[in-house]
PDB file of N, CA, C and O in Angstrom:
ATOM      1  N   LYS A  13       1.423  -0.954   0.255  1.00  0.00           N
ATOM      2  CA  LYS A  13       0.092   0.083  -0.165  1.00  0.00           C
ATOM      3  C   LYS A  13       1.208   1.406   0.153  1.00  0.00           C
ATOM      4  O   LYS A  13       1.826   1.358   0.748  1.00  0.00           O
ATOM      5  N   LYS A  14       0.426   1.757  -0.613  1.00  0.00           N
ATOM      6  CA  LYS A  14       1.429   3.250  -0.580  1.00  0.00           C
ATOM      7  C   LYS A  14       0.970   4.272   0.489  1.00  0.00           C
ATOM      8  O   LYS A  14       0.157   4.297   0.916  1.00  0.00           O
ATOM      9  N   ASN A  15       2.698   4.800   0.737  1.00  0.00           N
ATOM     10  CA  ASN A  15       1.785   5.774   2.283  1.00  0.00           C
ATOM     11  C   ASN A  15       1.976   7.187   1.045  1.00  0.00           C
ATOM     12  O   ASN A  15       2.376   7.464  -0.172  1.00  0.00           O
ATOM     13  N   ARG A  16       2.154   8.544   2.157  1.00  0.00           N
ATOM     14  CA  ARG A  16       2.108   9.693   1.707  1.00  0.00           C
ATOM     15  C   ARG A  16       3.080   9.742   0.860  1.00  0.00           C
ATOM     16  O   ARG A  16       3.540  10.629   0.060  1.00  0.00           O
ATOM     17  N   ASN A  17       4.534   9.836   1.367  1.00  0.00           N
ATOM     18  CA  ASN A  17       5.945   9.982   1.025  1.00  0.00           C
ATOM     19  C   ASN A  17       5.451   9.359  -0.633  1.00  0.00           C
ATOM     20  O   ASN A  17       6.359   9.923  -1.374  1.00  0.00           O
ATOM     21  N   ASP A  18       5.006   8.114  -0.552  1.00  0.00           N
ATOM     22  CA  ASP A  18       5.301   7.379  -1.958  1.00  0.00           C
ATOM     23  C   ASP A  18       4.503   8.261  -2.909  1.00  0.00           C
ATOM     24  O   ASP A  18       4.918   8.688  -4.013  1.00  0.00           O
ATOM     25  N   ILE A  19       3.219   8.796  -2.484  1.00  0.00           N
ATOM     26  CA  ILE A  19       2.050   9.874  -3.068  1.00  0.00           C
ATOM     27  C   ILE A  19       3.073  10.663  -3.396  1.00  0.00           C
ATOM     28  O   ILE A  19       2.877  11.442  -5.236  1.00  0.00           O
ATOM     29  N   MET A  20       3.159  11.495  -2.492  1.00  0.00           N
ATOM     30  CA  MET A  20       4.230  12.911  -2.759  1.00  0.00           C
ATOM     31  C   MET A  20       5.343  12.674  -3.995  1.00  0.00           C
ATOM     32  O   MET A  20       5.754  13.626  -4.701  1.00  0.00           O
ATOM     33  N   ARG A  21       6.153  11.290  -3.722  1.00  0.00           N
ATOM     34  CA  ARG A  21       7.315  11.565  -4.449  1.00  0.00           C
ATOM     35  C   ARG A  21       6.827  11.497  -6.274  1.00  0.00           C
ATOM     36  O   ARG A  21       7.383  11.942  -6.773  1.00  0.00           O
ATOM     37  N   ASN A  22       5.399  10.326  -5.888  1.00  0.00           N
ATOM     38  CA  ASN A  22       5.447  10.494  -7.371  1.00  0.00           C
ATOM     39  C   ASN A  22       4.844  11.457  -8.128  1.00  0.00           C
ATOM     40  O   ASN A  22       4.699  12.140  -9.761  1.00  0.00           O
ATOM     41  N   HIS A  23       4.208  12.391  -7.483  1.00  0.00           N
ATOM     42  CA  HIS A  23       3.473  13.196  -7.786  1.00  0.00           C
ATOM     43  C   HIS A  23       4.372  14.674  -8.052  1.00  0.00           C
ATOM     44  O   HIS A  23       4.711  15.251  -9.161  1.00  0.00           O
ATOM     45  N   SER A  24       5.935  14.582  -7.073  1.00  0.00           N
ATOM     46  CA  SER A  24       6.972  15.245  -7.374  1.00  0.00           C
ATOM     47  C   SER A  24       7.582  14.700  -8.967  1.00  0.00           C
ATOM     48  O   SER A  24       7.909  16.018  -9.634  1.00  0.00           O
ATOM     49  N   VAL A  25       7.504  13.907  -9.421  1.00  0.00           N
ATOM     50  CA  VAL A  25       8.367  13.364 -10.593  1.00  0.00           C
ATOM     51  C   VAL A  25       7.526  14.029 -11.670  1.00  0.00           C
ATOM     52  O   VAL A  25       7.722  14.243 -12.204  1.00  0.00           O
ATOM     53  N   ALA A  26       5.755  13.370 -11.900  1.00  0.00           N
ATOM     54  CA  ALA A  26       5.465  14.385 -12.604  1.00  0.00           C
ATOM     55  C   ALA A  26       5.204  15.366 -12.899  1.00  0.00           C
ATOM     56  O   ALA A  26       5.590  15.785 -14.039  1.00  0.00           O
ATOM     57  N   HIS A  27       5.030  16.295 -12.060  1.00  0.00           N
ATOM     58  CA  HIS A  27       6.015  17.818 -11.893  1.00  0.00           C
ATOM     59  C   HIS A  27       6.963  18.192 -12.689  1.00  0.00           C
ATOM     60  O   HIS A  27       6.834  18.783 -13.285  1.00  0.00           O
ATOM     61  N   LEU A  28       8.022  17.239 -12.362  1.00  0.00           N
ATOM     62  CA  LEU A  28       9.304  17.498 -12.526  1.00  0.00           C
ATOM     63  C   LEU A  28       9.692  17.234 -14.022  1.00  0.00           C
ATOM     64  O   LEU A  28       9.518  17.927 -15.323  1.00  0.00           O
ATOM     65  N   LEU A  29       8.898  16.478 -14.504  1.00  0.00           N
ATOM     66  CA  LEU A  29       8.676  15.638 -16.034  1.00  0.00           C
ATOM     67  C   LEU A  29       7.929  16.519 -16.835  1.00  0.00           C
ATOM     68  O   LEU A  29       8.361  16.999 -17.764  1.00  0.00           O
ATOM     69  N   GLN A  30       6.559  17.202 -16.198  1.00  0.00           N
ATOM     70  CA  GLN A  30       6.062  18.639 -17.487  1.00  0.00           C
ATOM     71  C   GLN A  30       6.821  19.721 -17.115  1.00  0.00           C
ATOM     72  O   GLN A  30       6.956  19.981 -18.478  1.00  0.00           O
ATOM     73  N   ALA A  31       7.862  19.867 -16.449  1.00  0.00           N
ATOM     74  CA  ALA A  31       8.645  21.378 -16.241  1.00  0.00           C
ATOM     75  C   ALA A  31       9.568  20.652 -17.044  1.00  0.00           C
ATOM     76  O   ALA A  31       9.791  21.547 -18.697  1.00  0.00           O
ATOM     77  N   ALA A  32       9.904  19.834 -17.509  1.00  0.00           N
ATOM     78  CA  ALA A  32      11.036  19.205 -18.595  1.00  0.00           C
ATOM     79  C   ALA A  32      10.360  19.328 -19.879  1.00  0.00           C
ATOM     80  O   ALA A  32      10.975  20.261 -20.846  1.00  0.00           O
ATOM     81  N   LEU A  33       9.350  18.897 -19.858  1.00  0.00           N
ATOM     82  CA  LEU A  33       8.794  18.902 -21.489  1.00  0.00           C
ATOM     83  C   LEU A  33       8.496  20.127 -21.440  1.00  0.00           C
ATOM     84  O   LEU A  33       8.830  20.710 -23.027  1.00  0.00           O
ATOM     85  N   ARG A  34       7.694  20.927 -20.902  1.00  0.00           N
ATOM     86  CA  ARG A  34       7.380  22.516 -20.844  1.00  0.00           C
ATOM     87  C   ARG A  34       8.477  23.824 -21.498  1.00  0.00           C
ATOM     88  O   ARG A  34       8.872  24.088 -22.445  1.00  0.00           O
ATOM     89  N   GLU A  35      10.028  22.613 -21.530  1.00  0.00           N
ATOM     90  CA  GLU A  35      11.362  23.291 -21.848  1.00  0.00           C
ATOM     91  C   GLU A  35      11.324  22.987 -22.583  1.00  0.00           C
ATOM     92  O   GLU A  35      11.999  24.141 -23.856  1.00  0.00           O
ATOM     93  N   VAL A  36      10.768  21.699 -23.406  1.00  0.00           N
ATOM     94  CA  VAL A  36      11.307  21.634 -24.556  1.00  0.00           C
ATOM     95  C   VAL A  36      10.083  21.899 -25.603  1.00  0.00           C
ATOM     96  O   VAL A  36      10.183  22.737 -26.561  1.00  0.00           O
ATOM     97  N   LEU A  37       8.736  21.546 -25.517  1.00  0.00           N
ATOM     98  CA  LEU A  37       7.927  22.151 -25.788  1.00  0.00           C
ATOM     99  C   LEU A  37       7.299  23.533 -26.116  1.00  0.00           C
ATOM    100  O   LEU A  37       6.215  24.325 -26.981  1.00  0.00           O
ATOM    101  N   GLY A  38       7.606  23.904 -25.000  1.00  0.00           N
ATOM    102  CA  GLY A  38       6.461  25.759 -24.889  1.00  0.00           C
ATOM    103  C   GLY A  38       5.417  25.316 -23.420  1.00  0.00           C
ATOM    104  O   GLY A  38       5.869  24.536 -23.115  1.00  0.00           O
ATOM    105  N   ASP A  39       4.764  25.796 -23.442  1.00  0.00           N
ATOM    106  CA  ASP A  39       3.647  26.221 -22.306  1.00  0.00           C
ATOM    107  C   ASP A  39       2.527  25.684 -23.078  1.00  0.00           C
ATOM    108  O   ASP A  39       1.528  26.314 -23.692  1.00  0.00           O
ATOM    109  N   VAL A  40       2.666  24.026 -23.173  1.00  0.00           N
ATOM    110  CA  VAL A  40       1.564  23.884 -23.527  1.00  0.00           C
ATOM    111  C   VAL A  40       0.492  22.789 -22.626  1.00  0.00           C
ATOM    112  O   VAL A  40       1.235  22.544 -21.066  1.00  0.00           O
ATOM    113  N   PRO A  41      -0.312  22.959 -22.646  1.00  0.00           N
ATOM    114  CA  PRO A  41      -1.242  22.293 -21.239  1.00  0.00           C
ATOM    115  C   PRO A  41      -0.906  20.408 -21.781  1.00  0.00           C
ATOM    116  O   PRO A  41      -0.807  19.615 -22.029  1.00  0.00           O
ATOM    117  N   PHE A  42      -1.194  19.997 -20.215  1.00  0.00           N
ATOM    118  CA  PHE A  42      -1.325  18.532 -19.757  1.00  0.00           C
ATOM    119  C   PHE A  42      -2.910  18.986 -19.033  1.00  0.00           C
ATOM    120  O   PHE A  42      -2.828  19.317 -18.196  1.00  0.00           O
ATOM    121  N   PHE A  43      -2.551  17.142 -19.511  1.00  0.00           N
ATOM    122  CA  PHE A  43      -4.433  16.370 -18.800  1.00  0.00           C
ATOM    123  C   PHE A  43      -3.695  15.100 -18.611  1.00  0.00           C
ATOM    124  O   PHE A  43      -3.278  14.553 -19.088  1.00  0.00           O
ATOM    125  N   ASP A  44      -4.049  15.541 -16.876  1.00  0.00           N
ATOM    126  CA  ASP A  44      -4.033  14.207 -15.821  1.00  0.00           C
ATOM    127  C   ASP A  44      -5.877  13.706 -15.740  1.00  0.00           C
ATOM    128  O   ASP A  44      -6.840  14.205 -15.268  1.00  0.00           O
ATOM    129  N   SER A  45      -5.531  12.261 -16.425  1.00  0.00           N
ATOM    130  CA  SER A  45      -6.662  11.540 -16.899  1.00  0.00           C
ATOM    131  C   SER A  45      -6.828  10.389 -15.152  1.00  0.00           C
ATOM    132  O   SER A  45      -7.529   9.808 -15.145  1.00  0.00           O
ATOM    133  N   ALA A  46      -6.322  10.792 -14.428  1.00  0.00           N
ATOM    134  CA  ALA A  46      -5.758   9.095 -13.296  1.00  0.00           C
ATOM    135  C   ALA A  46      -6.733   9.805 -12.102  1.00  0.00           C
ATOM    136  O   ALA A  46      -7.493   8.768 -11.885  1.00  0.00           O
ATOM    137  N   GLU A  47      -7.503  10.856 -11.678  1.00  0.00           N
ATOM    138  CA  GLU A  47      -8.272  10.861 -10.869  1.00  0.00           C
ATOM    139  C   GLU A  47     -10.188  11.294 -11.673  1.00  0.00           C
ATOM    140  O   GLU A  47     -10.809   9.961 -10.755  1.00  0.00           O
ATOM    141  N   GLY A  48     -10.057  10.981 -13.156  1.00  0.00           N
ATOM    142  CA  GLY A  48     -11.146  10.465 -13.573  1.00  0.00           C
ATOM    143  C   GLY A  48     -11.496   9.656 -14.011  1.00  0.00           C
ATOM    144  O   GLY A  48     -12.619   8.200 -13.374  1.00  0.00           O
ATOM    145  N   THR A  49     -10.167   8.541 -14.267  1.00  0.00           N
ATOM    146  CA  THR A  49     -10.352   7.265 -14.106  1.00  0.00           C
ATOM    147  C   THR A  49     -10.610   6.576 -12.893  1.00  0.00           C
ATOM    148  O   THR A  49     -11.027   5.809 -12.843  1.00  0.00           O
ATOM    149  N   ALA A  50      -9.740   6.347 -12.038  1.00  0.00           N
ATOM    150  CA  ALA A  50     -10.242   6.586 -10.766  1.00  0.00           C
ATOM    151  C   ALA A  50     -11.570   6.516 -10.331  1.00  0.00           C
ATOM    152  O   ALA A  50     -12.092   5.727  -9.186  1.00  0.00           O
ATOM    153  N   ARG A  51     -12.446   7.644 -10.639  1.00  0.00           N
ATOM    154  CA  ARG A  51     -13.762   7.873 -10.051  1.00  0.00           C
ATOM    155  C   ARG A  51     -14.666   6.546 -11.054  1.00  0.00           C
ATOM    156  O   ARG A  51     -15.542   6.279 -10.396  1.00  0.00           O
ATOM    157  N   GLN A  52     -14.202   6.637 -12.311  1.00  0.00           N
ATOM    158  CA  GLN A  52     -15.325   5.862 -12.755  1.00  0.00           C
ATOM    159  C   GLN A  52     -14.679   4.457 -12.934  1.00  0.00           C
ATOM    160  O   GLN A  52     -15.839   3.901 -12.868  1.00  0.00           O
ATOM    161  N   LEU A  53     -13.707   3.898 -12.206  1.00  0.00           N
ATOM    162  CA  LEU A  53     -13.171   2.751 -11.777  1.00  0.00           C
ATOM    163  C   LEU A  53     -14.252   2.125 -10.854  1.00  0.00           C
ATOM    164  O   LEU A  53     -14.486   1.559 -10.514  1.00  0.00           O
ATOM    165  N   ARG A  54     -14.081   3.254  -9.782  1.00  0.00           N
ATOM    166  CA  ARG A  54     -14.887   3.024  -8.525  1.00  0.00           C
ATOM    167  C   ARG A  54     -16.360   2.631  -8.631  1.00  0.00           C
ATOM    168  O   ARG A  54     -17.224   2.262  -8.296  1.00  0.00           O
ATOM    169  N   ARG A  55     -16.796   3.606  -9.475  1.00  0.00           N
ATOM    170  CA  ARG A  55     -18.270   3.473  -9.927  1.00  0.00           C
ATOM    171  C   ARG A  55     -18.739   2.626 -10.892  1.00  0.00           C
ATOM    172  O   ARG A  55     -19.783   1.821 -10.442  1.00  0.00           O
ATOM    173  N   ARG A  56     -17.964   1.722 -11.354  1.00  0.00           N
ATOM    174  CA  ARG A  56     -17.984   0.401 -11.961  1.00  0.00           C
ATOM    175  C   ARG A  56     -17.784  -0.382 -11.253  1.00  0.00           C
ATOM    176  O   ARG A  56     -18.506  -1.778 -11.001  1.00  0.00           O
ATOM    177  N   LEU A  57     -16.493  -0.618 -10.142  1.00  0.00           N
ATOM    178  CA  LEU A  57     -17.296  -1.564  -9.122  1.00  0.00           C
ATOM    179  C   LEU A  57     -18.069  -1.542  -8.494  1.00  0.00           C
ATOM    180  O   LEU A  57     -18.520  -3.278  -7.813  1.00  0.00           O
ATOM    181  N   LEU A  58     -18.847  -0.607  -7.849  1.00  0.00           N
ATOM    182  CA  LEU A  58     -19.693   0.010  -7.143  1.00  0.00           C
ATOM    183  C   LEU A  58     -20.982  -1.098  -8.019  1.00  0.00           C
ATOM    184  O   LEU A  58     -21.629  -1.538  -7.307  1.00  0.00           O
ATOM    185  N   GLU A  59     -20.956  -0.828  -8.924  1.00  0.00           N
ATOM    186  CA  GLU A  59     -22.136  -1.073  -9.679  1.00  0.00           C
ATOM    187  C   GLU A  59     -21.936  -2.936  -9.742  1.00  0.00           C
ATOM    188  O   GLU A  59     -23.274  -3.517  -9.635  1.00  0.00           O
ATOM    189  N   CYS A  60     -20.900  -3.191 -10.212  1.00  0.00           N
ATOM    190  CA  CYS A  60     -20.646  -4.671 -10.212  1.00  0.00           C
ATOM    191  C   CYS A  60     -20.538  -5.632  -9.040  1.00  0.00           C
ATOM    192  O   CYS A  60     -20.455  -6.625  -8.945  1.00  0.00           O
ATOM    193  N   GLY A  61     -20.432  -4.665  -7.638  1.00  0.00           N
ATOM    194  CA  GLY A  61     -20.752  -4.925  -6.281  1.00  0.00           C
ATOM    195  C   GLY A  61     -19.214  -5.674  -6.154  1.00  0.00           C
ATOM    196  O   GLY A  61     -19.100  -6.738  -5.243  1.00  0.00           O
ATOM    197  N   LEU A  62     -18.436  -5.021  -6.576  1.00  0.00           N
ATOM    198  CA  LEU A  62     -17.038  -5.593  -6.299  1.00  0.00           C
ATOM    199  C   LEU A  62     -16.315  -4.583  -5.653  1.00  0.00           C
ATOM    200  O   LEU A  62     -14.862  -5.062  -5.179  1.00  0.00           O
ATOM    201  N   LEU A  63     -16.793  -3.596  -5.402  1.00  0.00           N
ATOM    202  CA  LEU A  63     -15.821  -2.357  -4.497  1.00  0.00           C
ATOM    203  C   LEU A  63     -15.756  -3.474  -3.241  1.00  0.00           C
ATOM    204  O   LEU A  63     -17.092  -3.728  -2.329  1.00  0.00           O
ATOM    205  N   ALA A  64     -14.482  -3.216  -3.048  1.00  0.00           N
ATOM    206  CA  ALA A  64     -14.372  -3.733  -1.592  1.00  0.00           C
ATOM    207  C   ALA A  64     -14.706  -2.628   0.160  1.00  0.00           C
ATOM    208  O   ALA A  64     -14.748  -1.426  -0.368  1.00  0.00           O
ATOM    209  N   SER A  65     -15.148  -2.774   0.419  1.00  0.00           N
ATOM    210  CA  SER A  65     -16.033  -2.311   1.584  1.00  0.00           C
ATOM    211  C   SER A  65     -14.801  -1.213   3.042  1.00  0.00           C
ATOM    212  O   SER A  65     -13.787  -1.877   2.751  1.00  0.00           O
ATOM    213  N   GLU A  66     -14.909  -0.536   3.401  1.00  0.00           N
ATOM    214  CA  GLU A  66     -14.102   0.150   3.713  1.00  0.00           C
ATOM    215  C   GLU A  66     -13.684  -0.637   4.594  1.00  0.00           C
ATOM    216  O   GLU A  66     -14.267  -1.355   5.883  1.00  0.00           O
ATOM    217  N   GLY A  67     -12.332  -0.841   4.939  1.00  0.00           N
ATOM    218  CA  GLY A  67     -11.526  -1.631   5.858  1.00  0.00           C
ATOM    219  C   GLY A  67     -11.436  -2.839   5.751  1.00  0.00           C
ATOM    220  O   GLY A  67     -10.596  -3.498   6.292  1.00  0.00           O
ATOM    221  N   ARG A  68     -11.931  -3.296   3.932  1.00  0.00           N
ATOM    222  CA  ARG A  68     -11.201  -4.909   3.767  1.00  0.00           C
ATOM    223  C   ARG A  68     -10.750  -4.583   2.559  1.00  0.00           C
ATOM    224  O   ARG A  68     -11.060  -3.571   2.259  1.00  0.00           O
ATOM    225  N   GLN A  69      -9.636  -5.148   2.477  1.00  0.00           N
ATOM    226  CA  GLN A  69      -8.845  -5.285   1.764  1.00  0.00           C
ATOM    227  C   GLN A  69      -8.990  -5.916   0.255  1.00  0.00           C
ATOM    228  O   GLN A  69      -9.412  -7.547   0.263  1.00  0.00           O
ATOM    229  N   GLY A  70      -9.756  -5.209  -0.772  1.00  0.00           N
ATOM    230  CA  GLY A  70      -9.345  -6.118  -2.230  1.00  0.00           C
ATOM    231  C   GLY A  70      -8.311  -6.837  -3.006  1.00  0.00           C
ATOM    232  O   GLY A  70      -7.482  -7.287  -1.956  1.00  0.00           O
ATOM    233  N   GLY A  71      -8.147  -7.368  -3.694  1.00  0.00           N
ATOM    234  CA  GLY A  71      -7.673  -8.083  -4.600  1.00  0.00           C
ATOM    235  C   GLY A  71      -7.410  -7.449  -6.017  1.00  0.00           C
ATOM    236  O   GLY A  71      -8.190  -6.913  -6.899  1.00  0.00           O
ATOM    237  N   VAL A  72      -6.301  -8.485  -6.516  1.00  0.00           N
ATOM    238  CA  VAL A  72      -6.451  -8.126  -8.386  1.00  0.00           C
ATOM    239  C   VAL A  72      -6.191  -9.442  -8.779  1.00  0.00           C
ATOM    240  O   VAL A  72      -5.491 -10.259  -7.841  1.00  0.00           O
ATOM    241  N   THR A  73      -7.025  -9.228 -10.072  1.00  0.00           N
ATOM    242  CA  THR A  73      -6.753 -10.682 -10.806  1.00  0.00           C
ATOM    243  C   THR A  73      -6.087  -9.705 -11.928  1.00  0.00           C
ATOM    244  O   THR A  73      -6.634  -8.850 -13.001  1.00  0.00           O
ATOM    245  N   PHE A  74      -5.062 -10.787 -12.536  1.00  0.00           N
ATOM    246  CA  PHE A  74      -4.482 -10.548 -14.198  1.00  0.00           C
ATOM    247  C   PHE A  74      -5.056 -11.131 -15.206  1.00  0.00           C
ATOM    248  O   PHE A  74      -5.015 -12.777 -15.302  1.00  0.00           O
ATOM    249  N   LEU A  75      -6.188 -10.743 -16.231  1.00  0.00           N
ATOM    250  CA  LEU A  75      -6.673 -10.910 -17.089  1.00  0.00           C
ATOM    251  C   LEU A  75      -5.461 -10.658 -18.370  1.00  0.00           C
ATOM    252  O   LEU A  75      -5.396  -9.185 -18.598  1.00  0.00           O
ATOM    253  N   SER A  76      -5.477 -11.563 -19.445  1.00  0.00           N
ATOM    254  CA  SER A  76      -4.819 -10.789 -20.704  1.00  0.00           C
ATOM    255  C   SER A  76      -5.589 -12.338 -22.212  1.00  0.00           C
ATOM    256  O   SER A  76      -5.509 -13.089 -21.673  1.00  0.00           O
ATOM    257  N   SER A  77      -5.639 -11.002 -22.947  1.00  0.00           N
ATOM    258  CA  SER A  77      -5.576 -12.363 -24.206  1.00  0.00           C
ATOM    259  C   SER A  77      -4.819 -13.117 -24.778  1.00  0.00           C
ATOM    260  O   SER A  77      -4.731 -14.706 -25.193  1.00  0.00           O
ATOM    261  N   LYS A  78      -3.088 -12.377 -24.315  1.00  0.00           N
ATOM    262  CA  LYS A  78      -2.103 -13.570 -24.379  1.00  0.00           C
ATOM    263  C   LYS A  78      -1.954 -14.367 -22.931  1.00  0.00           C
ATOM    264  O   LYS A  78      -0.980 -13.835 -22.220  1.00  0.00           O
ATOM    265  N   ASP A  79      -2.331 -15.160 -22.700  1.00  0.00           N
ATOM    266  CA  ASP A  79      -2.533 -15.727 -21.338  1.00  0.00           C
ATOM    267  C   ASP A  79      -1.501 -16.951 -21.418  1.00  0.00           C
ATOM    268  O   ASP A  79      -1.880 -17.723 -21.427  1.00  0.00           O
ATOM    269  N   THR A  80      -0.071 -16.282 -21.313  1.00  0.00           N
ATOM    270  CA  THR A  80       0.584 -17.156 -20.898  1.00  0.00           C
ATOM    271  C   THR A  80       1.291 -16.921 -19.498  1.00  0.00           C
ATOM    272  O   THR A  80       1.276 -16.310 -18.966  1.00  0.00           O
ATOM    273  N   PRO A  81       2.247 -17.997 -18.894  1.00  0.00           N
ATOM    274  CA  PRO A  81       2.210 -17.976 -17.804  1.00  0.00           C
ATOM    275  C   PRO A  81       3.643 -16.249 -17.165  1.00  0.00           C
ATOM    276  O   PRO A  81       3.717 -15.721 -16.499  1.00  0.00           O
ATOM    277  N   ASP A  82       4.377 -16.429 -18.810  1.00  0.00           N
ATOM    278  CA  ASP A  82       5.278 -15.289 -18.776  1.00  0.00           C
ATOM    279  C   ASP A  82       4.424 -13.923 -18.851  1.00  0.00           C
ATOM    280  O   ASP A  82       4.843 -12.630 -18.300  1.00  0.00           O
ATOM    281  N   GLU A  83       3.221 -13.861 -19.725  1.00  0.00           N
ATOM    282  CA  GLU A  83       2.737 -12.748 -19.704  1.00  0.00           C
ATOM    283  C   GLU A  83       1.975 -11.894 -18.223  1.00  0.00           C
ATOM    284  O   GLU A  83       2.182 -10.971 -17.652  1.00  0.00           O
ATOM    285  N   ILE A  84       1.587 -13.269 -17.944  1.00  0.00           N
ATOM    286  CA  ILE A  84       0.701 -12.933 -16.170  1.00  0.00           C
ATOM    287  C   ILE A  84       1.732 -12.569 -15.029  1.00  0.00           C
ATOM    288  O   ILE A  84       1.511 -11.573 -14.645  1.00  0.00           O
ATOM    289  N   GLU A  85       2.692 -12.943 -15.051  1.00  0.00           N
ATOM    290  CA  GLU A  85       3.489 -12.706 -14.498  1.00  0.00           C
ATOM    291  C   GLU A  85       4.528 -11.811 -14.842  1.00  0.00           C
ATOM    292  O   GLU A  85       5.285 -10.146 -14.097  1.00  0.00           O
ATOM    293  N   LEU A  86       4.977 -10.663 -15.965  1.00  0.00           N
ATOM    294  CA  LEU A  86       5.082  -9.370 -16.588  1.00  0.00           C
ATOM    295  C   LEU A  86       4.068  -8.774 -15.759  1.00  0.00           C
ATOM    296  O   LEU A  86       4.442  -7.536 -15.107  1.00  0.00           O
ATOM    297  N   TYR A  87       3.132  -8.859 -15.906  1.00  0.00           N
ATOM    298  CA  TYR A  87       1.389  -8.103 -15.381  1.00  0.00           C
ATOM    299  C   TYR A  87       1.918  -7.565 -13.758  1.00  0.00           C
ATOM    300  O   TYR A  87       2.089  -6.630 -13.516  1.00  0.00           O
ATOM    301  N   ARG A  88       2.087  -9.109 -13.358  1.00  0.00           N
ATOM    302  CA  ARG A  88       2.342  -9.051 -11.378  1.00  0.00           C
ATOM    303  C   ARG A  88       4.358  -8.181 -11.058  1.00  0.00           C
ATOM    304  O   ARG A  88       4.019  -7.334 -10.433  1.00  0.00           O
ATOM    305  N   ARG A  89       5.079  -8.185 -11.909  1.00  0.00           N
ATOM    306  CA  ARG A  89       5.601  -7.683 -11.973  1.00  0.00           C
ATOM    307  C   ARG A  89       5.311  -6.140 -11.494  1.00  0.00           C
ATOM    308  O   ARG A  89       6.275  -4.561 -11.103  1.00  0.00           O
ATOM    309  N   PHE A  90       4.836  -5.477 -13.140  1.00  0.00           N
ATOM    310  CA  PHE A  90       4.836  -3.869 -12.940  1.00  0.00           C
ATOM    311  C   PHE A  90       3.857  -3.520 -12.039  1.00  0.00           C
ATOM    312  O   PHE A  90       3.801  -2.555 -11.600  1.00  0.00           O
ATOM    313  N   PHE A  91       2.907  -4.558 -11.392  1.00  0.00           N
ATOM    314  CA  PHE A  91       1.970  -3.772 -10.581  1.00  0.00           C
ATOM    315  C   PHE A  91       2.597  -3.875  -9.325  1.00  0.00           C
ATOM    316  O   PHE A  91       2.707  -2.690  -8.585  1.00  0.00           O
ATOM    317  N   GLU A  92       3.561  -4.625  -8.880  1.00  0.00           N
ATOM    318  CA  GLU A  92       4.676  -4.405  -7.696  1.00  0.00           C
ATOM    319  C   GLU A  92       5.047  -3.594  -7.344  1.00  0.00           C
ATOM    320  O   GLU A  92       5.259  -3.067  -6.784  1.00  0.00           O
ATOM    321  N   ILE A  93       5.537  -2.857  -9.077  1.00  0.00           N
ATOM    322  CA  ILE A  93       6.732  -1.537  -8.595  1.00  0.00           C
ATOM    323  C   ILE A  93       5.755  -0.559  -8.510  1.00  0.00           C
ATOM    324  O   ILE A  93       5.883   0.523  -7.994  1.00  0.00           O
ATOM    325  N   SER A  94       4.143  -0.550  -8.993  1.00  0.00           N
ATOM    326  CA  SER A  94       3.764   0.798  -8.849  1.00  0.00           C
ATOM    327  C   SER A  94       2.908   0.813  -7.801  1.00  0.00           C
ATOM    328  O   SER A  94       1.999   1.838  -6.981  1.00  0.00           O
ATOM    329  N   ALA A  95       2.822  -0.443  -7.004  1.00  0.00           N
ATOM    330  CA  ALA A  95       2.337  -0.909  -5.772  1.00  0.00           C
ATOM    331  C   ALA A  95       3.295  -0.401  -4.060  1.00  0.00           C
ATOM    332  O   ALA A  95       4.343   0.234  -4.234  1.00  0.00           O
TER     333      ALA A  95
END
């Protein structure tokens, strides 16, 4: 589970990246869709009865059309990096 320091560090990295891109591209707008995506995911999980109740830990299932053990392991590794 991410703590406050991890969240702030990720926010700082995104801010630095945007600043570097603005140096190259000029004053261009950036759109962060993470908040909207999170709201939509919450709404859909709630509709499907899959949203974990407060205080209860949820779970993650990895599915892919390329359903090989190596592919699923790759998804798990990416997930662990971001968690």
